[in-house]
Short mmCIF file of C-alpha atoms in Angstrom, two decimals:
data_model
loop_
_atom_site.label_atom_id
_atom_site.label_comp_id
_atom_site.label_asym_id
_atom_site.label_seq_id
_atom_site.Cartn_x
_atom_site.Cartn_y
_atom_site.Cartn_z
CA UNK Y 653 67.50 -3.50 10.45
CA UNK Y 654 64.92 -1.69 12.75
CA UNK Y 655 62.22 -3.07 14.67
CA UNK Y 656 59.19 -1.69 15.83
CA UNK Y 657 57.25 -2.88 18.70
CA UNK Y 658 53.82 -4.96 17.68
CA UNK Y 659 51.23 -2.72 19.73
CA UNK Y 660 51.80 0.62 17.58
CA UNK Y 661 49.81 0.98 14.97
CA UNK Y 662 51.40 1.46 11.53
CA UNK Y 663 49.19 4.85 11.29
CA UNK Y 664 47.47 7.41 13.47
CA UNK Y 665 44.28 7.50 11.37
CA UNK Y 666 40.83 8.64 12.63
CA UNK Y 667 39.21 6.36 15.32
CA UNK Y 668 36.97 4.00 14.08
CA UNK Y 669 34.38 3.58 16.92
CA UNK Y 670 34.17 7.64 16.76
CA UNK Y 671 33.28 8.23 13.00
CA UNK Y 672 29.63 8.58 12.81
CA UNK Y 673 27.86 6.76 10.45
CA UNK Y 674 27.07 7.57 7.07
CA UNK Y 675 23.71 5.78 6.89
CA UNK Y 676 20.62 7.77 7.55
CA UNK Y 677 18.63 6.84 10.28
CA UNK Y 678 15.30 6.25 10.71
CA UNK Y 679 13.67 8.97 13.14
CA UNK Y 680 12.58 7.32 15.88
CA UNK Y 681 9.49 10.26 16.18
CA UNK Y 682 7.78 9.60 13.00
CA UNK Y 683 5.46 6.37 12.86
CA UNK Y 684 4.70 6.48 9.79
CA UNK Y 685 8.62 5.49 8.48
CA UNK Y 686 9.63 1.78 9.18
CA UNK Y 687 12.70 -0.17 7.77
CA UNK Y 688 11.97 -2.79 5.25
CA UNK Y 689 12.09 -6.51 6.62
CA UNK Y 690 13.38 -7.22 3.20
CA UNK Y 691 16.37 -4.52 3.05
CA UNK Y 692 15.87 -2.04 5.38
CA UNK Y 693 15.15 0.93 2.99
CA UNK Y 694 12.55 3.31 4.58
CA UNK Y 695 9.03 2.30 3.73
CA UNK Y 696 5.35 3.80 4.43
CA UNK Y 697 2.06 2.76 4.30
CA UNK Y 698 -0.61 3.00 1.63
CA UNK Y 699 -3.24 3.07 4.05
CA UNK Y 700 -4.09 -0.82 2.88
CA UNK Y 701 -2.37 -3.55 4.55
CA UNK Y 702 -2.92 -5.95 2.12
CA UNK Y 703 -1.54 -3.75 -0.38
CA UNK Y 704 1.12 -3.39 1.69
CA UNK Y 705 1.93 -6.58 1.90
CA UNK Y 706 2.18 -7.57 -1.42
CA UNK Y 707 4.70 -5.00 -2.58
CA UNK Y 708 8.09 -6.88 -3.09
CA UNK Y 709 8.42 -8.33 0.41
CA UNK Y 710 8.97 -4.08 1.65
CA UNK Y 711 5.59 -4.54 3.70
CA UNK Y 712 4.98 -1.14 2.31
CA UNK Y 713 5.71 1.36 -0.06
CA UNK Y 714 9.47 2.17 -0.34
CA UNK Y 715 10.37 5.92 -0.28
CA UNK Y 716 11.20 7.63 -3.54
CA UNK Y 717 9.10 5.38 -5.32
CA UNK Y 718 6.12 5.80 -7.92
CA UNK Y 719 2.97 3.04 -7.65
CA UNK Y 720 0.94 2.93 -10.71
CA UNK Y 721 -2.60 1.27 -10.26
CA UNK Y 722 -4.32 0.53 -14.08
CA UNK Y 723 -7.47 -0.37 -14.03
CA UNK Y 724 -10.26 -1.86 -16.86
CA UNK Y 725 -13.91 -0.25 -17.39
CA UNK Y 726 -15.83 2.08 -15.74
CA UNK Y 727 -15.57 1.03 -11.89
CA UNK Y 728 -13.52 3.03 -9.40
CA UNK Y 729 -11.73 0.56 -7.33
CA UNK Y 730 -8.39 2.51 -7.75
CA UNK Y 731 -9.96 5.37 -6.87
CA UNK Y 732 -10.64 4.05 -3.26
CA UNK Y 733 -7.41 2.88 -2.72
CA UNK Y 734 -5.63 6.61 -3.36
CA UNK Y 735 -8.11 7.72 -0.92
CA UNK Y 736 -7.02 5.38 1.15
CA UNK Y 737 -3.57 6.49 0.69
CA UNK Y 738 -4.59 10.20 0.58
CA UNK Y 739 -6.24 9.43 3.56
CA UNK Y 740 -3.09 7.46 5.16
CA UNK Y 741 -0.98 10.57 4.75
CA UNK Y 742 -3.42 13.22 6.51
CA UNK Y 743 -3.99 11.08 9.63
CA UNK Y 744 0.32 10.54 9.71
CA UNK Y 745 0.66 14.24 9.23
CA UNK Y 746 2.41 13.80 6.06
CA UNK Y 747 1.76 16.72 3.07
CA UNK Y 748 -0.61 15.42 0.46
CA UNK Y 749 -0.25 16.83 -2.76
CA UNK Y 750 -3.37 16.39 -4.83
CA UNK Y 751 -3.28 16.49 -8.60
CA UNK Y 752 -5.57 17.58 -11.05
CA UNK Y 753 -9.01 17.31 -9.07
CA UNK Y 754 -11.14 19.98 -6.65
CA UNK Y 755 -11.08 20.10 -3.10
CA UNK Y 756 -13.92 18.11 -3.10
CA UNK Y 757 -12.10 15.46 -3.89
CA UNK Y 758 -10.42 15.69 -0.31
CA UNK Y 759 -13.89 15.89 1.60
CA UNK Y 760 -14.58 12.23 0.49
CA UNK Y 761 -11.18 10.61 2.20
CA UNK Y 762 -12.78 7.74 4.56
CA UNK Y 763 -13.35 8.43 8.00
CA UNK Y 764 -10.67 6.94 10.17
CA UNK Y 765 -12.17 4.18 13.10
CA UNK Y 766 -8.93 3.08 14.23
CA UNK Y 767 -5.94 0.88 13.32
CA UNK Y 768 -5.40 -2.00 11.03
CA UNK Y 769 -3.59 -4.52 13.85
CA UNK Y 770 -6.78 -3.37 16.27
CA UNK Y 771 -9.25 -4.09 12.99
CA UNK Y 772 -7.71 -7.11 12.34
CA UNK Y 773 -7.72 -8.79 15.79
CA UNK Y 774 -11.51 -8.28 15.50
CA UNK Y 775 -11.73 -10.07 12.74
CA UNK Y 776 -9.78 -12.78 13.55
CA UNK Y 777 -11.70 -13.15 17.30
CA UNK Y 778 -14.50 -13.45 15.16
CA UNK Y 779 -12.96 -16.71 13.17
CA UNK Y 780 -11.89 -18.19 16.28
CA UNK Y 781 -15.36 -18.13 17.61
CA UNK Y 782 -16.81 -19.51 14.47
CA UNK Y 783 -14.39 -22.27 13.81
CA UNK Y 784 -14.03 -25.60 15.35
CA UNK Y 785 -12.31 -26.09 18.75
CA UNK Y 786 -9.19 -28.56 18.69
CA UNK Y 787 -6.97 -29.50 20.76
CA UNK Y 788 -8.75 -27.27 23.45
CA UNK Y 789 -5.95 -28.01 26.37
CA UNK Y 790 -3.42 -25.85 24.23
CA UNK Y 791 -5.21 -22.65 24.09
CA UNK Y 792 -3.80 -20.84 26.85
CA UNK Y 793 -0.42 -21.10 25.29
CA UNK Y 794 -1.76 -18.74 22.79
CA UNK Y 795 0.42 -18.13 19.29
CA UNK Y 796 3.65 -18.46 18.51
CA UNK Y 797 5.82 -15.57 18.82
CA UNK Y 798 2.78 -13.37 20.32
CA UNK Y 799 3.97 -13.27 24.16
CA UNK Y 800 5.77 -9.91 25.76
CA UNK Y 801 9.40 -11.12 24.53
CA UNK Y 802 8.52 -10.83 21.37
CA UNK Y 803 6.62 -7.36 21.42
CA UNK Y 804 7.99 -4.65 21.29
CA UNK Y 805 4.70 -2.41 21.95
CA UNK Y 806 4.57 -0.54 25.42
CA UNK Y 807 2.31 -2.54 27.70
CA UNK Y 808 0.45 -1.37 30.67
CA UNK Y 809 2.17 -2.90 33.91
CA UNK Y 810 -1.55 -3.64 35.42
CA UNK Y 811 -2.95 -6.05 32.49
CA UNK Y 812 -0.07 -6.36 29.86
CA UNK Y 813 -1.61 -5.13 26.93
CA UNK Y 814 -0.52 -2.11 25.17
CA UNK Y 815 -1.49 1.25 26.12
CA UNK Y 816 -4.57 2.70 23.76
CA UNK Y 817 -2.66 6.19 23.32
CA UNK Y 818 0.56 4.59 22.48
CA UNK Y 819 -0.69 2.57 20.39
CA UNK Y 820 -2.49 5.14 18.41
CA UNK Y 821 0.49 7.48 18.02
CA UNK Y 822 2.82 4.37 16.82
CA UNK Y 823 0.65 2.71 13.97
CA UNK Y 824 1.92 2.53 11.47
CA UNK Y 825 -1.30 1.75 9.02
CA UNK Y 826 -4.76 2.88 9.91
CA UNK Y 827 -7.99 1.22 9.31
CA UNK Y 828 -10.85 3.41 7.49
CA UNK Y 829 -14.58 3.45 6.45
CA UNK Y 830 -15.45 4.45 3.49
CA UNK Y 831 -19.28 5.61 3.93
CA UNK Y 832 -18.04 7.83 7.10
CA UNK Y 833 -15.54 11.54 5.70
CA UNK Y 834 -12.33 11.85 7.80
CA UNK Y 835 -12.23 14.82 9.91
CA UNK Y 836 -8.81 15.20 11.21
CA UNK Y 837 -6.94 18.79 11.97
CA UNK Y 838 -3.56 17.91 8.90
CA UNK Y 839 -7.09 17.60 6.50
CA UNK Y 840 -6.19 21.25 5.84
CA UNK Y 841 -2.46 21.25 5.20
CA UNK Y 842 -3.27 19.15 1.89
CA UNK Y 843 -2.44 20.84 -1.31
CA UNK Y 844 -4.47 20.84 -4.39
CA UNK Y 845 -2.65 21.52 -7.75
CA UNK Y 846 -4.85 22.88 -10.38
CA UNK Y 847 -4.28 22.28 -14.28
CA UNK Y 848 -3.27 25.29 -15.43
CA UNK Y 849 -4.78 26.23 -19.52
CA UNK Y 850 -1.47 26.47 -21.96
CA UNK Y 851 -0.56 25.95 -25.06
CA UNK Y 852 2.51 23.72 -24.30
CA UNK Y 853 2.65 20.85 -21.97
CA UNK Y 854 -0.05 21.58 -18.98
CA UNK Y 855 2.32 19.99 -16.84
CA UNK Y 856 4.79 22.18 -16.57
CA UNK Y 857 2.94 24.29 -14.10
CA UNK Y 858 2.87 20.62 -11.53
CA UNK Y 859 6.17 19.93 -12.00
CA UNK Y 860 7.02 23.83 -10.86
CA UNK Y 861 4.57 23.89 -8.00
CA UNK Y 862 5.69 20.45 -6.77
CA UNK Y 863 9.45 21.07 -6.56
CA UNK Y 864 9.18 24.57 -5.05
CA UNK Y 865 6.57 22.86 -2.07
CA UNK Y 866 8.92 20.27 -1.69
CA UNK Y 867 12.00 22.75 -1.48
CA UNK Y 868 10.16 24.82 0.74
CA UNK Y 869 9.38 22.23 3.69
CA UNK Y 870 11.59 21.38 5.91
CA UNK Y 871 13.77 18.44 5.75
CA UNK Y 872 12.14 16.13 8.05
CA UNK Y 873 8.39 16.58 6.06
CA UNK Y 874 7.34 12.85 4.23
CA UNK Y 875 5.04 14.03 0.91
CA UNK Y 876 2.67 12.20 -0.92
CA UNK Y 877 1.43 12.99 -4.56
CA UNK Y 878 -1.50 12.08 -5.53
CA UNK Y 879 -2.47 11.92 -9.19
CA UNK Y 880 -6.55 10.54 -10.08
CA UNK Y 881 -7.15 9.62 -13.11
CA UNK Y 882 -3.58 10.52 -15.31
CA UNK Y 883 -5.05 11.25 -18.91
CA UNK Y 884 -8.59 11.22 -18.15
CA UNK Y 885 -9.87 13.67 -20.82
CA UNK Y 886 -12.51 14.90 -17.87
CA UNK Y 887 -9.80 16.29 -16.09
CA UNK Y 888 -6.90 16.72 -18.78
CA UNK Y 889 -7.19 18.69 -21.71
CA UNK Y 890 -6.76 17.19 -25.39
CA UNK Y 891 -2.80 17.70 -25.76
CA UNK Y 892 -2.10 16.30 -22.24
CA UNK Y 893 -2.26 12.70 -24.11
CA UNK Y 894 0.58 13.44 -26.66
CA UNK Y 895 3.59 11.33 -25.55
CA UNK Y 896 6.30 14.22 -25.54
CA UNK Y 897 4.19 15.89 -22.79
CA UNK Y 898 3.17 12.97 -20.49
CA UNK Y 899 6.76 11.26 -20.80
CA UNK Y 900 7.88 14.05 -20.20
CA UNK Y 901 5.90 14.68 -17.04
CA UNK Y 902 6.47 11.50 -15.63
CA UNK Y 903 10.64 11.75 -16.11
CA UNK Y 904 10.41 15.08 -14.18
CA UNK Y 905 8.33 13.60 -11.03
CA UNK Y 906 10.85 10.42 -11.55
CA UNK Y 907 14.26 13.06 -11.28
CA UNK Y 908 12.12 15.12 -8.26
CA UNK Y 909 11.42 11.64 -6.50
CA UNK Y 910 15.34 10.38 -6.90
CA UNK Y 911 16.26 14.25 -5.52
CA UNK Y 912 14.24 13.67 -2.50
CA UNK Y 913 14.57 10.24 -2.32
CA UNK Y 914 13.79 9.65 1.29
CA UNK Y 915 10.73 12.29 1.65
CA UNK Y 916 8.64 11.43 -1.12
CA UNK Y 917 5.74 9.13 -2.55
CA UNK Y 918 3.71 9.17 -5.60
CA UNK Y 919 0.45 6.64 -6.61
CA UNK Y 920 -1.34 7.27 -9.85
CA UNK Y 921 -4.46 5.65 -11.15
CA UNK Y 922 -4.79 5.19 -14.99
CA UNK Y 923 -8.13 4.21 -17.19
CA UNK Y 924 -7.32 1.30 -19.13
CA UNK Y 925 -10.55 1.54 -20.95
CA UNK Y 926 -9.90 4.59 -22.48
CA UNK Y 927 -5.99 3.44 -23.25
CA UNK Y 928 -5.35 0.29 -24.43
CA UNK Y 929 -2.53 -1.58 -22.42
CA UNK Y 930 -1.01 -2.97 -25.38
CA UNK Y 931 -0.15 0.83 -26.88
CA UNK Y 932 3.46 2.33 -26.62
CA UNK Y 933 1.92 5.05 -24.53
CA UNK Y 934 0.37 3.00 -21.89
CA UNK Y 935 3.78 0.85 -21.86
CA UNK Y 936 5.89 3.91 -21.75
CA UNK Y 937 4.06 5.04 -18.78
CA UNK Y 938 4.42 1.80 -17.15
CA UNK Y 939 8.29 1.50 -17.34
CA UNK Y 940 8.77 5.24 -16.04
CA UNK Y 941 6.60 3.80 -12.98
CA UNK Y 942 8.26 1.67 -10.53
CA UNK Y 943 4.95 -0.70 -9.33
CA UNK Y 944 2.59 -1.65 -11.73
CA UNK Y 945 -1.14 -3.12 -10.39
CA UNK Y 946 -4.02 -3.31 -12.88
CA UNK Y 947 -7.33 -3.87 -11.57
CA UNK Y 948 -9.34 -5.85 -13.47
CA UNK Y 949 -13.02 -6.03 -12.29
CA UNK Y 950 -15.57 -8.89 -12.69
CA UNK Y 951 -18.85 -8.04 -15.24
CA UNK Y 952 -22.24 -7.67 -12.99
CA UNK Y 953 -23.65 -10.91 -15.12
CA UNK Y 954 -20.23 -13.00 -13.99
CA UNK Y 955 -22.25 -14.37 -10.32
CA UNK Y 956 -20.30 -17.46 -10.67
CA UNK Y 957 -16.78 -15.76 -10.78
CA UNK Y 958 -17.89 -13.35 -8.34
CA UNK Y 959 -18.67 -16.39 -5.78
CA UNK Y 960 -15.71 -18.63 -6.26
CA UNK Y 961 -12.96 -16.51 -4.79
CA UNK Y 962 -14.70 -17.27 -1.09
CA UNK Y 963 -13.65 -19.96 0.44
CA UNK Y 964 -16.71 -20.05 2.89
CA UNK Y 965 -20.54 -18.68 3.01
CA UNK Y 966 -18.77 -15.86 5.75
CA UNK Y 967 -16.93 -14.42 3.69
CA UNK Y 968 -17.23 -11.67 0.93
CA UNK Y 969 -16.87 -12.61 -2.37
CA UNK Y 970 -14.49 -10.73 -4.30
CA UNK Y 971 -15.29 -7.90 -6.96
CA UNK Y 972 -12.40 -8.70 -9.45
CA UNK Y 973 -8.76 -9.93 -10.36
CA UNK Y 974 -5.40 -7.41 -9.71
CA UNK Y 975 -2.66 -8.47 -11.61
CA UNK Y 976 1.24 -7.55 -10.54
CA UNK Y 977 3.35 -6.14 -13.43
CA UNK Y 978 5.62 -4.80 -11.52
CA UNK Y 979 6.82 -4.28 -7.61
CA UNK Y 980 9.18 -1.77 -6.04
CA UNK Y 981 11.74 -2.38 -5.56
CA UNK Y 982 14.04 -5.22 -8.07
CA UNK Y 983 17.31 -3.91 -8.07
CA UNK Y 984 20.86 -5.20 -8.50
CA UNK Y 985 21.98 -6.22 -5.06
CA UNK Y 986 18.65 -8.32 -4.97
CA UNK Y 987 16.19 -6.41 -2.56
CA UNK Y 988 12.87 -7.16 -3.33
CA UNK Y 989 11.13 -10.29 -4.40
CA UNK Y 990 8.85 -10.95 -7.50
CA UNK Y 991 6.97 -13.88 -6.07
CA UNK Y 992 3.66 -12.10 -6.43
CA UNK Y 993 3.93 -11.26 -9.62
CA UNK Y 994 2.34 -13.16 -11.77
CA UNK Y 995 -0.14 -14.99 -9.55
CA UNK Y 996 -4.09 -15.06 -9.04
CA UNK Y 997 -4.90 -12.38 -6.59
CA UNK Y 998 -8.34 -11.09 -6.25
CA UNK Y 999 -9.44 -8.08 -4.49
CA UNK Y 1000 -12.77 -7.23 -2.30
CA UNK Y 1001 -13.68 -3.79 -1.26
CA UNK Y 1002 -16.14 -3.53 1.43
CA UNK Y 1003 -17.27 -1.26 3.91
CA UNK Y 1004 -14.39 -0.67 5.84
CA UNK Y 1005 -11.32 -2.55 3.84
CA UNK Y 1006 -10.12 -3.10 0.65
CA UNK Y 1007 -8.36 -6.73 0.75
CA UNK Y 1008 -5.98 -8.73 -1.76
CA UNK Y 1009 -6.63 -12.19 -0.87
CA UNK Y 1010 -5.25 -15.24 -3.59
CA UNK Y 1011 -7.97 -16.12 -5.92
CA UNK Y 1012 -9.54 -20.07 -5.89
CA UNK Y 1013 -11.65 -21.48 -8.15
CA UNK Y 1014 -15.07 -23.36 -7.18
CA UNK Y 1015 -15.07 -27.15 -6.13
CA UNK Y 1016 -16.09 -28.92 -9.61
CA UNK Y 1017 -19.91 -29.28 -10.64
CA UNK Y 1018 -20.08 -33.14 -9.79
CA UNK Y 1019 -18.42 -32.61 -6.47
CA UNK Y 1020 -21.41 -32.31 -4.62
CA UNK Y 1021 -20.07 -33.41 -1.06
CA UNK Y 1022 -17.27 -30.62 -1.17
CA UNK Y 1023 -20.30 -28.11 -2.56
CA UNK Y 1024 -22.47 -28.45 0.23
CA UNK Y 1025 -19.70 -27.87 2.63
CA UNK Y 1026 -18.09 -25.11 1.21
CA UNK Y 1027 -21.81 -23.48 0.92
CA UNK Y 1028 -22.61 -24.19 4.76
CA UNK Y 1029 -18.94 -22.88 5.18
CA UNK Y 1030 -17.56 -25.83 7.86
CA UNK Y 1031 -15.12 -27.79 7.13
CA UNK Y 1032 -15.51 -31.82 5.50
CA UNK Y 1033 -14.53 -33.45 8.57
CA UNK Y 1034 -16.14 -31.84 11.46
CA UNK Y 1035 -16.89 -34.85 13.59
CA UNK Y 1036 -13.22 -35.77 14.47
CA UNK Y 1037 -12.94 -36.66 18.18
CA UNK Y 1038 -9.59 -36.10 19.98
#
């Protein structure tokens, strides 16, 4: 019988501690890449927060992943957010790959005025100042969870807020404005892909100019494609709308996305009033997408719709419903979460934001004493003494 001694190991295989890992890692030097809170996959910004946030819990859009926005007459509120996302990747130094549509397409991306946190702690000063003071011996504790220990922005030793520069180089959404034009120096790296005249499928010619830009930039280079307007006979020619040429299309861009999984994102806008949703196309074109939004737009003569969705007299009321299909990404191990789809969102597009807020209906027409307070916009019990 032999014995062996119980602190040698029964094999001299490779150290554990020493074999690198095989996940990729996040570079540290590129803002515009953050790990999902829901899985950690890499994610990026569409340049709307709100739109970020409603995409499966991935508080952006996941890499390697296709966002379809459909929308219903002859509005273009998808059309201001892909400028928003066009407009996303230029200030992130990202390549934008623009589809279909003339250069003067990219001389209307909104003007950049800053960042979304820095746009949104205006905003929410502003509410502060409006609303009713409570509890007024608890304000300098301030919110929960909003003190240096949980930060992890670089603050300035002398007043301990973060440094303006930093912060700038670190966001990782921006806020824009859509009657100013962006003027930034990446404005010129974006590429515009014609439609090039053929007898076959005209989008053969993309597909070929997309991989070989892609192949061509070096591995650590994030691209966005940008497609206005898929089928939009203004643009496309007449054959473009047969379904071996568009299915087609979109398989490609799905096999160049998977190749480059980590580098790219697409969004596409789609006319729903020229293609009914309920046609195989449309529905083909929806399952080789992996997020689905339709924007559905309230009628000019609907001014009691158009008023319901705001809760006070402050604040805008919204221009129309979006509806969730479909959000990247739902796959077997369970990432993701389909909470949002199917509920009432509505969507306002002002000035300097486009925001998905949940949609509420009016108080009721004999409710006069709720009426009269939503309309002054305080709320029903403002005398309470404390």
């Amino acid at each position: 019988m032999s014995f062996r001694k119980r602190n040698i190991g029964l094999s001299t295989g490779v150290d554990r501690a020493a074999t690198p890992s095989t996940q990729p890692a996040l570079p540290d030097s590129n803002p515009s890449i953050r790990p999902s809170p829901d899985d950690g996959r890499p994610t990026t910004s569409t340049g709307t927060p709100s739109l970020d946030g409603l995409l499966a819990g991935h508080a952006g859009l996941p890499m390697g992943k296709t966002l379809l926005i459909e929308e219903n007459g002859t509005t273009d509120f998808a059309g201001a957010l892909l400028r928003y996302y066009a407009a996303e990747g230029v200030v992130q130094e990202q390549k934008v790959h623009v589809v279909g549509v003339p250069e003067q397409w990219g001389r209307s991306l909104p003007g950049l005025i800053g960042t979304a946190e820095s746009l949104q702690g205006k905003r929410s000063d502003r509410r502060k100042e409006e609303r009713m003071k409570i509890a007024w011996r608890y304000e300098r504790l301030g919110e929960f969870g909003a003190g240096i220990a949980g930060s992890r922005d670089t603050l300035t030793p002398s007043t301990g807020e973060q440094d303006p520069a930093v912060k700038e180089q670190t966001a990782f959404c921006h806020a824009f404005d859509l009657t100013k034009r962006l003027t930034h120096p990446s404005i010129t790296n974006m590429a515009f892909i014609p439609l090039i005249p053929s007898r076959d499928s005209p989008f053969t010619s993309i597909i070929k100019q997309l991989q070989t830009a892609i192949a061509s930039a070096g591995p650590t280079t994030i691209h966005r494609i940008v497609i206005p307007s898929l089928l939009n006979p203004t643009i496309y020619p007449p054959t473009a709308c047969q379904p071996e040429y568009v299915l087609q299309f979109l398989h490609s861009l799905k096999a160049l996305m998977s190749t480059h999984a980590s580098r790219v994102t697409a969004m596409i806008t789609f006319p729903l009033s020229l293609f009914s949703r309920s046609s195989g196309l449309v529905r083909w074109v929806e399952l080789l997408c992996d997020g689905v939004i339709e924007l559905c737009p309230f009628p000019h003569s609907a001014d009691s719709l158009t008023t319901s969705g705001a809760a006070t007299a402050q604040e805008e009321p919204p221009q129309g419903m979006l509806k969730t299909h479909r959000l990247p990404v739902l796959h077997e191990r369970g990432g993701g979460s389909d909470q949002n789809v199917g509920q009432d969102w509505a969507f306002i597009l002002s000035r300097r934001r486009f925001e998905i807020k949940p949609f509420s209906l009016p108080p009721a027409e004999g409710d006069t004493e709720a009426q009269d307070h939503v309309a002054k916009g305080v709320p029903k019990k403002a005398d309470l003494e404390f």
